[in-house]
Short mmCIF file of C-alpha atoms in Angstrom, two decimals:
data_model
loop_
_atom_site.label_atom_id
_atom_site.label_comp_id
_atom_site.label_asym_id
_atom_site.label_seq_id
_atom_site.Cartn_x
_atom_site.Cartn_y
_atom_site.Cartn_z
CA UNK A 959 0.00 0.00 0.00
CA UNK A 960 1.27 3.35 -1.66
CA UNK A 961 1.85 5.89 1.65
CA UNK A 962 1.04 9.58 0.67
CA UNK A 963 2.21 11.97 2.60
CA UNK A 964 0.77 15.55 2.95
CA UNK A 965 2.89 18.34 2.62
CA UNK A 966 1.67 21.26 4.62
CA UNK A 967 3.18 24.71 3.69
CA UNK A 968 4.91 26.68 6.20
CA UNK A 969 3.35 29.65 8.31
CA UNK A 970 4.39 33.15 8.00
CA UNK A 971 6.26 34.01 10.48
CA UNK A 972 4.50 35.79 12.47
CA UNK A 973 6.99 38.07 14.49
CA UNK A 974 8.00 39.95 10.87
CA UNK A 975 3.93 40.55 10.92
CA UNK A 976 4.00 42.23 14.03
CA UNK A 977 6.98 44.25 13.02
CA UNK A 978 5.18 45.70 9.89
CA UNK A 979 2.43 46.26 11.74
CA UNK A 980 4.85 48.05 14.55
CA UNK A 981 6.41 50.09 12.00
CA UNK A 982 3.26 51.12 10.01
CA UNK A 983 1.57 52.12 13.54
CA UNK A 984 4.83 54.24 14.57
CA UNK A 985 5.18 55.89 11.02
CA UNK A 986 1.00 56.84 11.53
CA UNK A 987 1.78 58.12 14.66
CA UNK A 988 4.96 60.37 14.02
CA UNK A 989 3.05 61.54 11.02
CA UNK A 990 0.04 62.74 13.14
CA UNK A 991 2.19 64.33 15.29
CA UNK A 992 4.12 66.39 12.57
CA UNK A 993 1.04 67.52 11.01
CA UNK A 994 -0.20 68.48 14.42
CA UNK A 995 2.89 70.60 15.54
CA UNK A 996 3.16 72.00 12.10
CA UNK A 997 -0.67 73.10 12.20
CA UNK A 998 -0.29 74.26 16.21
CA UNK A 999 2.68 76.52 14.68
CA UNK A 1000 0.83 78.09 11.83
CA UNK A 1001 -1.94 78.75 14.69
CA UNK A 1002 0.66 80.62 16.86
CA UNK A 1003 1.95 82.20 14.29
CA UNK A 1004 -1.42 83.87 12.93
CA UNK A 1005 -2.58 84.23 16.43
CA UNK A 1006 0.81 86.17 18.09
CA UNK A 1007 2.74 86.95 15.13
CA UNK A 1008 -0.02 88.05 12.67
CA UNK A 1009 1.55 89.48 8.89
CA UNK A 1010 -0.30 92.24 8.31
CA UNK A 1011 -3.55 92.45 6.84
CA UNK A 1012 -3.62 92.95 2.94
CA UNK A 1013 -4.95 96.24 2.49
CA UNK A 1014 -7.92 97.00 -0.41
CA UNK A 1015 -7.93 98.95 -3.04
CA UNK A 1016 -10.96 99.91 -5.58
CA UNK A 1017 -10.81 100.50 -8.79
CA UNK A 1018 -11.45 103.84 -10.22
CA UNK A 1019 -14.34 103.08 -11.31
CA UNK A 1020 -15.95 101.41 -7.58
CA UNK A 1021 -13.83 104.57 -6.04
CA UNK A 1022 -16.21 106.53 -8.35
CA UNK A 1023 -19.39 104.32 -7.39
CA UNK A 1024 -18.28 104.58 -3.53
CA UNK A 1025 -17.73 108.23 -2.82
CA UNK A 1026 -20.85 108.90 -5.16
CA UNK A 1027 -22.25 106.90 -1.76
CA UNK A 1028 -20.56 108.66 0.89
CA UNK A 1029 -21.67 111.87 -0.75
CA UNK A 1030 -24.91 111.03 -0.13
CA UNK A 1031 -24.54 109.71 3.38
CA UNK A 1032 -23.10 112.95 4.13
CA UNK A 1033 -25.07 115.10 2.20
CA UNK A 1034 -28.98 114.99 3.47
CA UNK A 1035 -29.78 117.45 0.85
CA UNK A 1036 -28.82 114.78 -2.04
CA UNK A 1037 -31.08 112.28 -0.59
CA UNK A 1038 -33.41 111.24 -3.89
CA UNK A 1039 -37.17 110.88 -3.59
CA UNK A 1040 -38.00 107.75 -4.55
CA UNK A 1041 -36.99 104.60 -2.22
CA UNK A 1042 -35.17 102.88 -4.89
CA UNK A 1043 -32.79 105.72 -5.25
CA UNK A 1044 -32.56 105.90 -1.73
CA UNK A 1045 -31.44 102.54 -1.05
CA UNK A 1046 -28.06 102.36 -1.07
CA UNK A 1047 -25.70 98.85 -1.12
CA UNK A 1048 -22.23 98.94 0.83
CA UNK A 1049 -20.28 96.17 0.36
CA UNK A 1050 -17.51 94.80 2.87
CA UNK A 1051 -14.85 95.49 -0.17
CA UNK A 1052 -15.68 99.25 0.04
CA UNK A 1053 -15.75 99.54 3.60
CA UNK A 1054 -12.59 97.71 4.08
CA UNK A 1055 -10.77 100.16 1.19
CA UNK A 1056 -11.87 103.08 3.11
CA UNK A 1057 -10.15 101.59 6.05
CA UNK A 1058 -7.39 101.41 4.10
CA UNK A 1059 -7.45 104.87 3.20
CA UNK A 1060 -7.53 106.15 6.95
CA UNK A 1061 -4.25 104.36 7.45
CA UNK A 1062 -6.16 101.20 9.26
CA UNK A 1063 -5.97 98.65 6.26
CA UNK A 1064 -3.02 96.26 7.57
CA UNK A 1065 -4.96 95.94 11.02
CA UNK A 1066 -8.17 96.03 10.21
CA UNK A 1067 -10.96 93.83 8.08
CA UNK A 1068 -14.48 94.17 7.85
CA UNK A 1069 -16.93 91.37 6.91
CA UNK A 1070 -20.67 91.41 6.90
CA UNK A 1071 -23.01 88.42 7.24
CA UNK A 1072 -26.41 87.48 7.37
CA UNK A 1073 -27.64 90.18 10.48
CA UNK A 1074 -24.12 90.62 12.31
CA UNK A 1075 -20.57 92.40 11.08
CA UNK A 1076 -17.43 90.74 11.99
CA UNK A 1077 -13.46 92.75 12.59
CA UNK A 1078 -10.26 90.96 12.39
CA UNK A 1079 -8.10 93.11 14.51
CA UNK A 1080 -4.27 93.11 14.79
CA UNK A 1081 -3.41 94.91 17.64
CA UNK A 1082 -0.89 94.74 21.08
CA UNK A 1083 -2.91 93.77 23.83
CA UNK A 1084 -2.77 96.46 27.06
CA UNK A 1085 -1.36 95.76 30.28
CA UNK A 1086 -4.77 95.13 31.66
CA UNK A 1087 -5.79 92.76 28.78
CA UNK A 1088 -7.00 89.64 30.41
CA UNK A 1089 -4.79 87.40 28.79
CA UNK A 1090 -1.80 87.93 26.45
CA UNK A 1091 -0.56 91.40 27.85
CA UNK A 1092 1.65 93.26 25.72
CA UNK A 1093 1.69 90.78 23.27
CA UNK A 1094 0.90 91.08 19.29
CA UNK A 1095 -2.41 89.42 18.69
CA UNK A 1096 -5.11 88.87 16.25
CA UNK A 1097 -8.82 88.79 17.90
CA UNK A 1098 -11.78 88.76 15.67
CA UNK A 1099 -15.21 90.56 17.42
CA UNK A 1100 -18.56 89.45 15.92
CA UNK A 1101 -21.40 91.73 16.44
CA UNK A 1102 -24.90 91.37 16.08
CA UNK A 1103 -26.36 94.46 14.06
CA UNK A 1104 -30.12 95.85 13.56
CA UNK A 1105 -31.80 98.89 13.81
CA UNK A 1106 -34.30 98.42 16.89
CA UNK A 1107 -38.24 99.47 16.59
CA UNK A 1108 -37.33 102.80 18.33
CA UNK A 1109 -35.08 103.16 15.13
CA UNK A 1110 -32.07 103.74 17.03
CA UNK A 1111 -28.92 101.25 15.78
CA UNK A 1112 -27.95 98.24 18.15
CA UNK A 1113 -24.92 96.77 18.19
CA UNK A 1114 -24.15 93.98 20.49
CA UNK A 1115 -21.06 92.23 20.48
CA UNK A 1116 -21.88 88.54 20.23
CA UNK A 1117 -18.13 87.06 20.13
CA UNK A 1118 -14.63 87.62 20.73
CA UNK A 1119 -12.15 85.14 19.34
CA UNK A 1120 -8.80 84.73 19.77
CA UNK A 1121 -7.13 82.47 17.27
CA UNK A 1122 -10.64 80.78 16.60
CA UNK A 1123 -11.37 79.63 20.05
CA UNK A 1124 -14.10 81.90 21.70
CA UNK A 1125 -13.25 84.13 24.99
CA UNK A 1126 -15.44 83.35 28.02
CA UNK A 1127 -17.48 86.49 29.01
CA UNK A 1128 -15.70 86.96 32.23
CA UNK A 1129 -12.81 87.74 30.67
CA UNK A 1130 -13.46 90.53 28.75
CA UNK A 1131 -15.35 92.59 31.53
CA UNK A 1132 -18.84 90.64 30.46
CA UNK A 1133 -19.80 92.67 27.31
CA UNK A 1134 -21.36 90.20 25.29
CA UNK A 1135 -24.82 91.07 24.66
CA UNK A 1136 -24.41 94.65 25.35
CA UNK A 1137 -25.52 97.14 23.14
CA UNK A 1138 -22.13 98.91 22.74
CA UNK A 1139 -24.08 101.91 20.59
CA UNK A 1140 -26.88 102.91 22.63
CA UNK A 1141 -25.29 103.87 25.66
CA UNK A 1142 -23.12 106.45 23.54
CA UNK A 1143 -26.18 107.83 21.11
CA UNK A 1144 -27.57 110.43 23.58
CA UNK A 1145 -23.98 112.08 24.05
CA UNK A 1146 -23.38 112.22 20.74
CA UNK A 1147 -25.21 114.63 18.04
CA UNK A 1148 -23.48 113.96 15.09
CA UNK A 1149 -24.60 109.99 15.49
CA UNK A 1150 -28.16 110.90 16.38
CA UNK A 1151 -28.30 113.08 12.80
CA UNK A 1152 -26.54 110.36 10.96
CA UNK A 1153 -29.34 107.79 12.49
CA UNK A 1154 -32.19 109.70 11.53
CA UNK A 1155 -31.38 109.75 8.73
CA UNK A 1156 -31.81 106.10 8.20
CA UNK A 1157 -34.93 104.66 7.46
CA UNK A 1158 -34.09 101.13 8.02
CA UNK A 1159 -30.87 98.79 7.57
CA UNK A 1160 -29.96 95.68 6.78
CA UNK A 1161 -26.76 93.75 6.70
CA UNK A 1162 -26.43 90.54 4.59
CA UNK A 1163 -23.82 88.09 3.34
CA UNK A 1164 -21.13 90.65 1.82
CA UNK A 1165 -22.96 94.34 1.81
CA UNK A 1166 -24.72 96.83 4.04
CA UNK A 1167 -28.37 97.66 2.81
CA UNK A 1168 -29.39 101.20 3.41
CA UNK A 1169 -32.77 102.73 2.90
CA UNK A 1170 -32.69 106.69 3.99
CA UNK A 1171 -35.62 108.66 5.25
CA UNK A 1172 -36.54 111.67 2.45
#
């Protein structure tokens, strides 16, 4: 009787398996780490050593379109009739030139969204600031914006940001929620004129929307 005899093939071994594995876990792992130390450096960097802002310019032809605007802000008597003359757009890339053009361009930037008006502000924190004194930073304040039934303007700050990561109240003297405009409207005449002449407001994604009174 013929014998046949079964040849079995040999196992991996199983140690050089748990080495790949090892080395593919460590290589993961170092990885992770490098992309988190490069992006923790990146934050620092934009948070405490901000470049400075890039500063806008308009075209001649929006510088034309934009003082046309402020003329008209500034001039009641050039106020048109009719509401569709009288409504007037601002958009965040004319505000921000005209920052630019009082000298505030590399430390300041203007965006509007839907009901609120965000700053990014470069700027060295006081002695008294709660944290970071003295220091170089880059905070960004988010404010809620409307013109209230009395018709006066309200503008409440509903954030401030450092680097992204929201300040607790406490820490900034708990002004969140207040109306930082109000309290300054009565003691100042040239604001109360420039409100009245409003007849209502409305900020959206990108622009101001202005509709004066006759």
């Amino acid at each position: 009787m013929q014998t046949i005899t079964e040849t079995v093939a040999p196992a991996a071994p199983r140690a050089h398996s748990r080495k790949k594995v090892v080395l593919i876990t460590l290589a993961v792992v170092l990885g992770c780490a490098g992309i988190a130390a490069a992006t923790g450096a990146l934050w620092v960097k934009h948070t405490f050593y901000p470049s400075p802002i890039q500063p806008v310019s308009l075209t001649a032809t929006e510088k034309a379109e934009f003082d046309n605007k402020l003329q008209v802000l500034g001039n009641p008597a050039a106020i048109p009739a009719d509401e569709a003359n009288r409504t007037l757009l601002i958009s965040e890339r004319e505000v921000n030139a005209y920052l630019a053009q009082q000298q505030l361009g590399e430390s300041v930037q203007v965006k509007f969204g839907d009901g609120h008006v965000s700053a990014a502000l470069i700027f060295t924190a006081p002695e008294d600031f709660p944290v970071f004194p003295n220091q170089k930073i880059r905070v960004r304040f988010t404010f809620g914006t409307s013109l209230t039934p009395e018709h006066k303007l309200s503008l409440k700050l509903d954030d401030l940001s450092l680097g992204g990561i929201s300040l607790p109240n406490s820490w900034i003297g708990d002004i969140k929620g207040v109306d930082l405009v109000a309290e300054n409207v009565e003691t100042d005449p040239a604001l109360q004129k420039f409100l009245a002449g409003i007849q209502s407001m409305e900020v959206r994604d990108g622009a101001l929307k202005l509709v004066l009174n006759k």
